[in-house]
Coordinates of C-alpha atoms and ligand atoms in Angstrom, one line a residue:
X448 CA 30.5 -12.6 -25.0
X449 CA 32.1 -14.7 -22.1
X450 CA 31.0 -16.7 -19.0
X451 CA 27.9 -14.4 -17.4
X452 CA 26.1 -13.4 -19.7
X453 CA 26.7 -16.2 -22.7
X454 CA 25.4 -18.6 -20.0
X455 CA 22.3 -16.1 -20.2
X456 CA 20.0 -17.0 -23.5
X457 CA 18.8 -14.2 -25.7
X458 CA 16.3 -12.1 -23.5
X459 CA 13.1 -10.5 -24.7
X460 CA 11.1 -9.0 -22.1
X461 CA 7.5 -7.2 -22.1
X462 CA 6.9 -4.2 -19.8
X463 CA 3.0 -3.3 -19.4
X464 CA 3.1 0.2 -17.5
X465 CA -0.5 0.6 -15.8
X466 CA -0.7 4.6 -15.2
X467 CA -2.9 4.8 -11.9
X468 CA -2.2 4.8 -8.4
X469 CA -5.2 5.7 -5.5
X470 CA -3.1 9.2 -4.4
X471 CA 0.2 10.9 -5.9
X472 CA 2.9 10.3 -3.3
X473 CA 5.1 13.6 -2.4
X474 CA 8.4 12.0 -3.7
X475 CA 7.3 10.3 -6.9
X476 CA 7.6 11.5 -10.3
X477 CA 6.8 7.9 -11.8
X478 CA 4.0 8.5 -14.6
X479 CA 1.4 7.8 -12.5
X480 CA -2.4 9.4 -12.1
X481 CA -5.2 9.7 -9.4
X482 CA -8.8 9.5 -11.2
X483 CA -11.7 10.2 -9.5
X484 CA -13.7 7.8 -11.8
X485 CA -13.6 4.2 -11.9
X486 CA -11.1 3.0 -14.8
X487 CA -12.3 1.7 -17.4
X488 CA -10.6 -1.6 -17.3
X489 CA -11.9 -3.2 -20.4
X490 CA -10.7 -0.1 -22.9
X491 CA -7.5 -0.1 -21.5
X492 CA -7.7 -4.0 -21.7
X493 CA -8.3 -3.5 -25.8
X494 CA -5.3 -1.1 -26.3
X495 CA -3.0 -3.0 -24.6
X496 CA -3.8 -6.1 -27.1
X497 CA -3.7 -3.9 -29.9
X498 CA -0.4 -2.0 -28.8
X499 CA 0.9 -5.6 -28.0
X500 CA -0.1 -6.8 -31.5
X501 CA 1.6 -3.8 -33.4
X502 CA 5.1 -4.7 -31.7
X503 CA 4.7 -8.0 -32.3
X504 CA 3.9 -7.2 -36.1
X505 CA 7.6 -5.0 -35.7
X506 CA 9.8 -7.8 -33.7
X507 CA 7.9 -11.1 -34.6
X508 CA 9.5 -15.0 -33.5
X509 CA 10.9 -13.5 -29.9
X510 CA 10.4 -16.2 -27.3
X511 CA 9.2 -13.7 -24.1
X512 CA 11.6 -14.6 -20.5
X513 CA 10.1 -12.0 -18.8
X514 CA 6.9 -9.8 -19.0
X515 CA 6.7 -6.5 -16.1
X516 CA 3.7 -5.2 -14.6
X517 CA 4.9 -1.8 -13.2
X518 CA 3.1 1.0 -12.5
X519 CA 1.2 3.8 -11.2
X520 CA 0.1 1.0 -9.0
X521 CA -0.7 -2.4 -11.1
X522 CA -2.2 -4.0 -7.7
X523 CA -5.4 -1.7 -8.9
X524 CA -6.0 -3.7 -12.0
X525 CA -8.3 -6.6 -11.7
X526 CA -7.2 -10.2 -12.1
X527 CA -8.5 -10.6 -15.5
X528 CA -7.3 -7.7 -17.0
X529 CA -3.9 -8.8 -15.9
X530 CA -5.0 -12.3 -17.8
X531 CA -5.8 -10.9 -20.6
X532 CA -2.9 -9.2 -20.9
X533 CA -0.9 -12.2 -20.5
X534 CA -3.1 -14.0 -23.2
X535 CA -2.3 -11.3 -25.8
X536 CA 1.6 -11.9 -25.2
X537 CA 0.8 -15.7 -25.7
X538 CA -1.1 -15.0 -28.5
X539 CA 1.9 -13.3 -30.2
X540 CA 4.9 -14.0 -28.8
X541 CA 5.9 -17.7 -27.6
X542 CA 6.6 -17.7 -23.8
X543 CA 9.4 -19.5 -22.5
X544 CA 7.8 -22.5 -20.3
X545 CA 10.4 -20.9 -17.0
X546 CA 9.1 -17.4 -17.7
X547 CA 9.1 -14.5 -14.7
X548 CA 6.2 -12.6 -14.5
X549 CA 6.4 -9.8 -12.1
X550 CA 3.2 -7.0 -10.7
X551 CA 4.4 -4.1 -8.9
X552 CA 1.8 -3.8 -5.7
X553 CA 1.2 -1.8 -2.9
X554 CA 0.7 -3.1 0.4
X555 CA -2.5 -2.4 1.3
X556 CA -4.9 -5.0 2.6
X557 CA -7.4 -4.4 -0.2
X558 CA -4.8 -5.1 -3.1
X559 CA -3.1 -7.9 -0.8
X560 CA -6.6 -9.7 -1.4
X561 CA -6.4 -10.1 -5.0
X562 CA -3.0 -12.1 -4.7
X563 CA -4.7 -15.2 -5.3
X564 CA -6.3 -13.9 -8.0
X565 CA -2.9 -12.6 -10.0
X566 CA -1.4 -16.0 -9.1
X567 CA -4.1 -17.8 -11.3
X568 CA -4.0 -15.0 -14.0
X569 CA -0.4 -16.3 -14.4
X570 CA 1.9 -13.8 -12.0
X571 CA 4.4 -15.4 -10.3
X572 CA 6.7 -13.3 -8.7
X573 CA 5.4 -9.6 -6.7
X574 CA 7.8 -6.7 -5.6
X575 CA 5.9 -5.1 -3.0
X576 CA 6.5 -1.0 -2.0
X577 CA 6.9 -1.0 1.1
X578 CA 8.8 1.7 2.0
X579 CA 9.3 1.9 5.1
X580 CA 8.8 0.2 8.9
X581 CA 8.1 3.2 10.9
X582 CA 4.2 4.6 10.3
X583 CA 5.3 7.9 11.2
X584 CA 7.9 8.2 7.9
X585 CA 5.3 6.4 6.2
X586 CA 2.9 9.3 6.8
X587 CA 5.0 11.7 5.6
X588 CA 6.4 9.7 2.6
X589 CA 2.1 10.1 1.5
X590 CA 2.0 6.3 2.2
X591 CA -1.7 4.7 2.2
X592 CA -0.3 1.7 4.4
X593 CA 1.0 1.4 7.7
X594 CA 4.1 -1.1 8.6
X595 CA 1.6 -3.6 10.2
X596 CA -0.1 -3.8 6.7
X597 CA 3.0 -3.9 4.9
X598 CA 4.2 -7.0 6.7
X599 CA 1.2 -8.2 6.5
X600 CA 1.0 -7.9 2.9
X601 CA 4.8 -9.3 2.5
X602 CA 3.0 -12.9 4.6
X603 CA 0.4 -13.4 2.2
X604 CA 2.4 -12.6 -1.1
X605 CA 4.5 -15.1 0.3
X606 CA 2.6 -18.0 1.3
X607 CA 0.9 -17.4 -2.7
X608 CA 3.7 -16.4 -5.0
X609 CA 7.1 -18.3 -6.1
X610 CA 9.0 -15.5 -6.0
X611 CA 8.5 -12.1 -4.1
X612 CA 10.4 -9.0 -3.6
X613 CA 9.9 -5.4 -1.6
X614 CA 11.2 -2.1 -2.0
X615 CA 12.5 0.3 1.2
X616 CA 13.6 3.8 0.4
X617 CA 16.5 5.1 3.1
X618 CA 18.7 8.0 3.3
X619 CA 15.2 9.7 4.6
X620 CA 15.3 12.7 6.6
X621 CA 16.5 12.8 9.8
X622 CA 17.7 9.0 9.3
X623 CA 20.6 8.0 10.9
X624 CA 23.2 4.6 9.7
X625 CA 22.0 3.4 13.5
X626 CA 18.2 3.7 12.6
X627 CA 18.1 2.5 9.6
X628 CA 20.9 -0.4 10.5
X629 CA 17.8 -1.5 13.1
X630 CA 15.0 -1.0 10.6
X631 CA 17.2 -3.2 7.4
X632 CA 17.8 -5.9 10.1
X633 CA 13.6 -6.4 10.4
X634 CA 13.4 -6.0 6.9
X635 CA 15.8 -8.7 6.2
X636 CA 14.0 -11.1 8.8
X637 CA 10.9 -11.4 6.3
X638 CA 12.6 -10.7 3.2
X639 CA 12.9 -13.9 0.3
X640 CA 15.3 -14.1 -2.2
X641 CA 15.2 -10.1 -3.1
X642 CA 15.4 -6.5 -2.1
X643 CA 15.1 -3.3 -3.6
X644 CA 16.7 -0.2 -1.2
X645 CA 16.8 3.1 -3.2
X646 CA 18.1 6.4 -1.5
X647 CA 15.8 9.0 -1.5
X648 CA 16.1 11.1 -4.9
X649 CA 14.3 14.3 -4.4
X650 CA 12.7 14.7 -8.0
X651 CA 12.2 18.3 -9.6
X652 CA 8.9 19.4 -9.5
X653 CA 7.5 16.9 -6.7
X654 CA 6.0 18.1 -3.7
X655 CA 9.0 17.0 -1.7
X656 CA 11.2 19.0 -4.4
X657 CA 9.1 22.3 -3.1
X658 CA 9.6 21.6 0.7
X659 CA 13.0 20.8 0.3
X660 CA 13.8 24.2 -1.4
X661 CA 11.9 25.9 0.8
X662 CA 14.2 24.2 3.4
X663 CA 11.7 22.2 5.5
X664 CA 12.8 18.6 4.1
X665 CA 16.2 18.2 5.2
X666 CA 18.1 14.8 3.6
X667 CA 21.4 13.6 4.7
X668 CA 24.5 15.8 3.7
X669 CA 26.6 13.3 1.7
X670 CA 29.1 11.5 4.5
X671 CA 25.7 10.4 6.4
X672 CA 24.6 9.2 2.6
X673 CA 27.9 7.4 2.3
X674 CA 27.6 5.8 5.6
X675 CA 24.3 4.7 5.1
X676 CA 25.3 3.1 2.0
X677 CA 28.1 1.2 3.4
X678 CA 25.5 0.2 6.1
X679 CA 23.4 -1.3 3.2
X680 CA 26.1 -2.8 1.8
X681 CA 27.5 -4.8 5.1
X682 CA 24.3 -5.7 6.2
X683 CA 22.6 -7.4 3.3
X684 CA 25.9 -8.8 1.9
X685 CA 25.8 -10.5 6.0
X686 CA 22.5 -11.9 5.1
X687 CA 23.5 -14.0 2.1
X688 CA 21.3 -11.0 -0.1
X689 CA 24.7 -8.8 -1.2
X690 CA 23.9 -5.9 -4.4
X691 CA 24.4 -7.3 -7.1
X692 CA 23.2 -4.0 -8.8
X693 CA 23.6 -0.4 -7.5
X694 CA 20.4 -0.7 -5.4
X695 CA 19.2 -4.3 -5.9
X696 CA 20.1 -7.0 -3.7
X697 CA 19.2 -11.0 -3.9
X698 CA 20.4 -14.4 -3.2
X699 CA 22.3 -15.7 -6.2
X700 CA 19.6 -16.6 -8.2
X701 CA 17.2 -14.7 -6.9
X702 CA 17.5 -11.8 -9.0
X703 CA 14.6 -9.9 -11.3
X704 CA 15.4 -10.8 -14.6
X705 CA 13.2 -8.6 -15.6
X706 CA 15.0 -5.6 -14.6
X707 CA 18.5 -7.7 -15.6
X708 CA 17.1 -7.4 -19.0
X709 CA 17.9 -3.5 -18.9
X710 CA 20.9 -3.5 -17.2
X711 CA 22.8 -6.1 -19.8
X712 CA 21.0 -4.7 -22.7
X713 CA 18.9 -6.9 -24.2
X714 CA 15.5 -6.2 -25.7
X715 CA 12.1 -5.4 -24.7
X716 CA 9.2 -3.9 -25.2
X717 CA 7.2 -1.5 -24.1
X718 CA 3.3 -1.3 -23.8
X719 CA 0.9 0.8 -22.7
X720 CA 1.5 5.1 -21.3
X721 CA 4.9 6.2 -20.6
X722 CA 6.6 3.1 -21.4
X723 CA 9.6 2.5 -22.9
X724 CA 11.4 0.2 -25.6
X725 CA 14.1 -1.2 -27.1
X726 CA 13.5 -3.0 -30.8
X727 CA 16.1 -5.0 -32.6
X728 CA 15.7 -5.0 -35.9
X729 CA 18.4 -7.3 -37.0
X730 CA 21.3 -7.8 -34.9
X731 CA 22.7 -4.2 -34.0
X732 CA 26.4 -4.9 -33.7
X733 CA 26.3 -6.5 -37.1
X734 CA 24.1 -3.6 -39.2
X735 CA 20.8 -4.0 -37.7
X736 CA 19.3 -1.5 -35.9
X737 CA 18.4 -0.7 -32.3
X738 CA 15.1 1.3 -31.5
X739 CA 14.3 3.6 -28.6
X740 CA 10.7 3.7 -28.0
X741 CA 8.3 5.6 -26.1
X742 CA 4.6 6.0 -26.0
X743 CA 2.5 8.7 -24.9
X744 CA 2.5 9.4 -21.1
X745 CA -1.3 10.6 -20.6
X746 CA -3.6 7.8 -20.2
X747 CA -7.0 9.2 -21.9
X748 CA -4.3 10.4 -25.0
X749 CA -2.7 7.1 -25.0
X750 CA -6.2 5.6 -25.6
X751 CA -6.9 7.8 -28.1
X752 CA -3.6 7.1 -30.1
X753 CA -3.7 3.3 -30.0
X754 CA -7.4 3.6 -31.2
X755 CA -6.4 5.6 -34.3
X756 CA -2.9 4.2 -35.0
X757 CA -2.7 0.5 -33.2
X758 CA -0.1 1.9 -31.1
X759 CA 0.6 5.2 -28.9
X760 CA 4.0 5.4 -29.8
X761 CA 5.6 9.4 -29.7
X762 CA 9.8 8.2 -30.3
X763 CA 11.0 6.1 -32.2
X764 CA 14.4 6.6 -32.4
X765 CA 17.3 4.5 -34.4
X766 CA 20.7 4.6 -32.0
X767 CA 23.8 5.4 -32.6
X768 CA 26.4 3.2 -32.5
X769 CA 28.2 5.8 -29.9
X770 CA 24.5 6.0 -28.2
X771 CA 23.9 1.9 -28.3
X772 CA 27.6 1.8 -26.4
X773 CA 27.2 4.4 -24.1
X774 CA 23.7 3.2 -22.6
X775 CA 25.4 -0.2 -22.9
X776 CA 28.2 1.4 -20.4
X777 CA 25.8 3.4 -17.8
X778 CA 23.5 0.2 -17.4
X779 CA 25.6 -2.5 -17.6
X780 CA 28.1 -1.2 -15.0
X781 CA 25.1 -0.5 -12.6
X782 CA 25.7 -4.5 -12.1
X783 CA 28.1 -6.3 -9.7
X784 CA 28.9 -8.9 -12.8
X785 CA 30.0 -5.6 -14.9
X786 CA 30.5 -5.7 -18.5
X787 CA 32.6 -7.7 -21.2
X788 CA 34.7 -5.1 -23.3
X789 CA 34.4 -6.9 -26.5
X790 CA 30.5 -6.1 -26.2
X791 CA 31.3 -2.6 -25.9
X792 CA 34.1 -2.7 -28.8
X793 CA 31.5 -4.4 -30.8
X794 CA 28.7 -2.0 -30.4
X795 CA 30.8 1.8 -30.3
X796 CA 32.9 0.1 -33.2
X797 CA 36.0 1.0 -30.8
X798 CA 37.5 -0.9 -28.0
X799 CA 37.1 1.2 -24.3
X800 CA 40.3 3.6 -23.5
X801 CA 42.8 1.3 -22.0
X802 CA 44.2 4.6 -20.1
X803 CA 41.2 5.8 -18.8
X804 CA 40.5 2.1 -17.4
X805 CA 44.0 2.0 -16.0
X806 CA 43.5 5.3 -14.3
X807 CA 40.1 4.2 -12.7
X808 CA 41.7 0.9 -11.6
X809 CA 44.4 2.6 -9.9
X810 CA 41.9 5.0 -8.1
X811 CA 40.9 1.3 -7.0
X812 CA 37.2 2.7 -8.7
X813 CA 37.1 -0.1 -11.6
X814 CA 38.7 -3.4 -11.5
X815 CA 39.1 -6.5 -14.1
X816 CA 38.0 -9.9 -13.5
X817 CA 39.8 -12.9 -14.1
X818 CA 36.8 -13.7 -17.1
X819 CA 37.9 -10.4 -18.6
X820 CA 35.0 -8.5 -17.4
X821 CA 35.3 -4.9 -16.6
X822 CA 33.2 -3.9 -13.6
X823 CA 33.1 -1.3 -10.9
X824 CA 34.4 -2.0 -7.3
X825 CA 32.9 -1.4 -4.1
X826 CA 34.8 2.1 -3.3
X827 CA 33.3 3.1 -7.3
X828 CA 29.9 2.3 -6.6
X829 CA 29.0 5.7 -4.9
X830 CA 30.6 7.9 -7.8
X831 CA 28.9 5.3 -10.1
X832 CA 27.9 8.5 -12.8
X833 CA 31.7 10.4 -12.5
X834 CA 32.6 6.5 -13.3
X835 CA 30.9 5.9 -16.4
X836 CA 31.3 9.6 -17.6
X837 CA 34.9 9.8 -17.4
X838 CA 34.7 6.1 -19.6
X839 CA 32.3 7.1 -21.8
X840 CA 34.0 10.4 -22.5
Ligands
LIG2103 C1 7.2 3.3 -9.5 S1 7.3 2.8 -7.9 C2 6.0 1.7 -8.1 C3 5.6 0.8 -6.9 C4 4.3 1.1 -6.2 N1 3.5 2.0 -6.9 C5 4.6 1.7 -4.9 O1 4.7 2.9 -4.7 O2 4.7 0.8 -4.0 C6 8.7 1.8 -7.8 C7 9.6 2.1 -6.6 O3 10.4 3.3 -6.8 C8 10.9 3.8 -5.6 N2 10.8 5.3 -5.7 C9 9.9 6.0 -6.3 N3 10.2 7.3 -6.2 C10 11.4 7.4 -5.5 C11 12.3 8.5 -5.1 N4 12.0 9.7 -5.3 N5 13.4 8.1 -4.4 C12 13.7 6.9 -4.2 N6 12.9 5.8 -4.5 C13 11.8 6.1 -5.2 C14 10.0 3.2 -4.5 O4 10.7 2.4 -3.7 C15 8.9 2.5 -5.3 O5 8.6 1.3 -4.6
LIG2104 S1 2.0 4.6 -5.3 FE1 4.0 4.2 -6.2 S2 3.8 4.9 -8.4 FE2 2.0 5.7 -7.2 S3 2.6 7.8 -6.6 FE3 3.2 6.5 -4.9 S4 5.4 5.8 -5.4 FE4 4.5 6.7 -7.3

């Protein structure tokens, strides 16, 4: 490993998946539930130590740089469940004294008032779905919040938090590169050190999935897509906040580490319904094993699991060396920084196809840094998939 990532110190994160959110938006497929009963806070709070404590038992001695409240909607859970949470990790797991502690939340006022409240729990950094500016689109994306609130919301996580982030979906219907040029420029104007700005995915079997079939939810044909990605790209990168993955954009410095954590392939765990791992168990380019984990997505099932077994886990599955270097490939070159080779060579046990890369590089889709580092260019970013399948192949 070479200059980027070596400067980077062995990462172990935690990611806590809290199930529930107040209504099912129309677009999401995110393992999230609506109960009409209050959760019960303090059962959920016991799982989560005792699934916490059975991967700890599994992966022992990891010093934690980064633990992930994502969601459902975490900005539901009270302040000291959140705590507690955090204690367990402590408990079992040293924490590194500069570690990032995200919660998802939603912007409404009512979860914007418990803030404080996560701050002294031991949050320090929020990424806040926003969404959108325009109350109308928010309406129809099944959004609780209107902009006022959002922007609102965005104030007060700043004047509390370190560190704070917000999401924006584009490439909405009807949206034009002009409309969503003006509503990325307000964004941008109380943004921080982050952004996340996905394009609209319409998910199978979602709501939106039906209309959209059914012809009533009409997204961009793929030039307007392209333009509104290039749009993106101009803008933020004019700003000082340019990608520095796919749809993530920050200051240098700025960025989740969290999420980094995934992308260069490091380890985590994950805890409580629906979440997913990935377990060393000794060094994986040298003989060890890497785990894919997965626990059960229903939240009542979970419960029952981790009450009879100390942990809901439904995979647990050893990679292959040809599957450790593929996701290696598909994640890794999500980021602006790219890959280094010789990780990839280490992992597949065979060095990447020089042809293919020279083919990519002269479709100006792939290019080489002077560190050695193989990443895609601007122009490959948009065929990102056809990218890493033709490498991977
Ligand atoms: C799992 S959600 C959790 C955040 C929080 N519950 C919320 O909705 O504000 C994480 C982010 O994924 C994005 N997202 C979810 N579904 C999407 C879709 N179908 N297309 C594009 N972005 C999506 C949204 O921007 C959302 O903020
Ligand atoms: S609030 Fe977030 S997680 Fe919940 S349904 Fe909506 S987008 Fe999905």
């Amino acid at each position: 490993m070479r200059d980027a990532e070596q400067k980077e110190p062995a990462a172990f994160g935690v990611y806590i998946h809290w199930p529930f959110c107040l209504s099912k938006c129309p677009y999401c497929d995110f393992n999230s539930h609506v109960r009409r009963a209050a959760i019960d806070e303090p059962r959920f709070v016991h799982a989560f130590k005792a699934e916490i404590a059975t991967t700890a038992a599994r992966v022992p001695g990891r010093t934690v740089s980064t633990i992930f409240f994502g969601g459902g909607t975490p900005s539901l859970m009270q302040p000291a469940t959140v705590a507690a949470v955090l204690d367990a990790i402590a408990r079992h797991w040293s924490v590194a004294p500069d570690v990032e502690v995200t919660l998802e939340a939603n912007p409404t006022s009512v979860e914007a008032a418990r803030f404080r409240g996560y701050r002294a729990a031991g949050i320090n950094r929020v990424s806040l779905g926003v969404q959108a500016l325009d109350d109308r689109v928010l309406a129809e994306l099944g959004r609780l919040h209107t902009a006022r609130e959002a922007l609102d919301a965005v104030g007060i996580a700043r004047s509390v938090f370190e560190r704070y982030s917000f999401d924006l979906i584009y490439a909405r219907p009807q949206q034009t590169p002009r409309d969503w040029a003006g509503e990325l420029e307000r964004a941008l104007a109380e943004a921080g050190e982050h952004l996340s700005l996905y394009q609209l995915t319409v998910e199978p079997d979602t709501p939106f999935a039906a209309l959209h079939a059914a012809g009533k939810l009409k997204i961009p044909d793929q030039d307007t897509s392209r333009a509104l990605y290039d749009t993106t790209q101009e803008i933020c990168a004019a700003h000082g906040l340019p990608a520095y993955e796919i749809s993530n954009h920050a200051r240098p410095g700025g960025e989740c580490r969290h999420n980094l954590v995934y992308w260069r392939g490091h380890e985590y765990a994950g805890v409580g319904p629906g979440a997913h791992g990935r377990l060393n168990l000794g060094r994986p380019d040298i003989g060890g094993t890497r785990h894919a984990t997965a626990t059960e997505k229903r939240p009542e099932a979970w419960l029952t699991r981790v009450d009879r077994d100390g942990h809901g886990l439904v995979t647990d599955d050893v990679l292959t060396r040809e599957e450790m270097a593929d996701e290696f490939l598909l994640m890794g070159l999500r980021l602006a920084e790219g890959i280094d080779p010789a990780r990839y060579a280490a992992l597949a046990g065979r060095p990447l196809d020089p042809l293919r890369i020279a083919a990519l590089r002269e479709h100006g889709l792939v290019e080489t840094t002077a560190a050695g580092r193989l990443r895609v260019s601007m122009p490959g970013f948009p065929v990102l998939d056809a990218v890493v399948a033709d490498l991977a192949a």
